[in-house]
Amino acid sequence: MDPKERSSDKAAQEVIQLMADEGIENAWDRLDAQKPQCGFGKQGVCCRICAMGPCRISKKAPLGICGATADTIAARNLVRMIAGGAAAHSDHGRDIAHTFKMAVDSDSSDYMIKDERKLSEVAAKYGIETKGKQMKQIAAELSDVVLGEFGRQSGTLVSAASYAPPARQKVWKQLGVTPRSIDREIVEIMHRTHIGVDSDYKNLVKQGLRACLSDGWGGSLIATELSDILFGSPQPVRFGSNLGVLDAEQVNIIVHGHEPTLSDVIVAVSQEDELVKLAKEKGAAGINIAGMCCTANEMLMRHGIPVAGNFLQQELAVMTGVVDLMAVDVQCIMPALGSLSGCFHTKLITTSPKCKIAGAEHIEFEEDRAVEIARGIIRLAIENFPKRKSKIKIPKVTEEGIAGFTTENTFYHLGGRFRGSYRPLNDAIICGRLRGAAGVVGCNNPKQVHDYGHVTMIKELIKNDVLVLSTGCSAIAAAKAGLMRPDAAAKYCGKGLAEICETIGIPPVLHVGSCVDNSRILTILANVVAEGGLGDDISDLPVAGAAPEWMSEKAVSIGMYFVASGVYTVIAEPLPVLGSPNLTRYLTDEIEKDIGGKWAFESDPVKAAKMMLEHIESKRDALGINEEKERKLYDMEDRRALTF
Ligand code: NFS
Ligand code: SF4
């Protein structure tokens, strides 16, 4: 076992070696134990939807018992992945919407509206008249409209119609994939993929498109917008990253999972005098909250809370021996944490009725007792501090970065303090100092060297003057590699991007949040289109998307809503569709004619970045902005706008 073959992150390598030395297993060991992985599953041609099966498609048996072909089976499996991913994001959005409603309805709630300006903006988007109304009334109306989006029985999703560019909506309408309601699209996938319903692979993909759009422009967008209103819109903030942010002298609490509802309150009360005093009585220097996975992103975006690591570091964090408590909510939490925390003093606390784990203690989170429950969890961590039993092994690896970029604030930075608009960004792209932009997002996957795909791809893109927007575990990988430091521009970027970053003081990789905040990338693209000069639709823009280490169903939904929004999207591990050449060809080629975006599979991050760069240049060519003479058409005002 060579730790360098498992992770490119020095801190992770150190702990992986330690685990090997002590005979404690992790995800990489379990991957080895699973090898060889099932070829039918990988190809997407195994079906166990009914009890005549399971069926698996081979040369010898090209049809399932019901007569389903490889095309049908692979397409059904794929859209069921989208249903899973869209459900996870959207249910997160629903929970935030319920918390929002509670905050609006009750005066004694532990939550309140922190960003009134965003409330007004979002309400206007949802068609609510705001003039002359009190904030409370606007919020009450907004919460009703938003909750209505989940179970809407007629019409189409309000947010998709108000946030997406008109040309994009036209494409959706023509193809018949305009999302109607969030829950409905997910339910319809489950219906259509039941034995004996939809067997036409293109028709199945169509429903997949509709469901993922209700995620990206619906459920995820709701999660982002309401979280900003409720917990405050992020502003640029400094933060530390990697396992070195854990502190041997302090009580360490890791908040892990996805929803900010509990973790935001834990962060808010963690420095209360009484709790700090209690920690000191137990011999600790203080209370240190650190994040893991997308909860980390929510907390660092809004509060600068340090991030201990991304998906593949959750087990490694426990291994340091200093995690006194890990509080988890939902999604991307490895069940392995249950038995692993049992080998240490670490208390693993599950908090959501939707997520219990064998070996964890369950303290159910109730939004109307948020502060009380958060304080209780912190007290538990403090009581646990003196019980540390193993040697303490914290890798001395940390990195600094800046996060907190949003659709609203980011391009105000690009415009400088006095010019809040997307004009400077569009102009920088038009004049070619910036070639375009890329969204690099998504998970870790032990099949790829941890963080290597993210970091290598991002470096390749910024070297070629492509601004990178990042979320999720990818953003954490970039931060740990120093790519979110402002001085990363001079070190890694091409001349054009470096100049822009240095003038404005931003890093070349902009952290725009958690995985539901991929909706920020959609709304950024919509703003770029609206600003003008780069075509009418997202599919005209010189942009590309990637998830170089994806593994979750959520990532499939995200990738698909980028494709459905007109973005060329490259992933490393292929979608499990290769057993159906027809479906593969459709997703990676023909679908572009229908929807404007398409998928590509490439496991080498350098090659993948090249494919993205080529795509960006081809879009620039199509826009005519790569031709010198085009620029002569600009008038003086345009010319002046070209300089920052
Ligand atoms: Ni998103 Fe992947 Fe999970 Fe966040 Fe990380 S693994 S799809 S990045 S934590 S959701
Ligand atoms: Fe087999 Fe058809 Fe049943 Fe799937 S739905 S398990 S292909 S018989």
Short mmCIF file of C-alpha atoms and ligand atoms in Angstrom, two decimals, residues 47-55 64-68 73 76 195-196, ligand 2:
data_model
loop_
_atom_site.label_atom_id
_atom_site.label_comp_id
_atom_site.label_asym_id
_atom_site.label_seq_id
_atom_site.Cartn_x
_atom_site.Cartn_y
_atom_site.Cartn_z
CA CYS A 47 -31.77 -4.82 -13.52
CA ARG A 48 -33.46 -5.84 -10.29
CA ILE A 49 -36.56 -3.75 -10.64
CA CYS A 50 -38.89 -6.76 -10.46
CA ALA A 51 -38.83 -10.25 -8.96
CA MET A 52 -38.69 -12.05 -12.30
CA GLY A 53 -35.11 -10.78 -12.23
CA PRO A 54 -32.46 -9.89 -11.41
CA CYS A 55 -31.57 -9.79 -15.09
CA GLY A 64 -34.33 -9.19 -19.63
CA ILE A 65 -37.17 -11.58 -18.82
CA CYS A 66 -39.71 -8.84 -19.57
CA GLY A 67 -37.91 -8.14 -22.84
CA ALA A 68 -36.09 -5.04 -21.67
CA ILE A 73 -32.19 -1.02 -18.46
CA ARG A 76 -33.87 3.30 -16.26
CA ILE A 195 -41.69 -2.83 -14.63
CA GLY A 196 -43.57 -2.43 -17.84
FE1 SF4 B 2 -35.64 -8.36 -15.49
FE2 SF4 B 2 -37.45 -6.79 -16.72
FE3 SF4 B 2 -37.74 -7.44 -14.13
FE4 SF4 B 2 -35.77 -5.81 -14.88
S1 SF4 B 2 -37.93 -5.36 -15.03
S2 SF4 B 2 -35.63 -7.48 -13.42
S3 SF4 B 2 -35.22 -6.62 -16.89
S4 SF4 B 2 -37.77 -8.83 -15.87
#
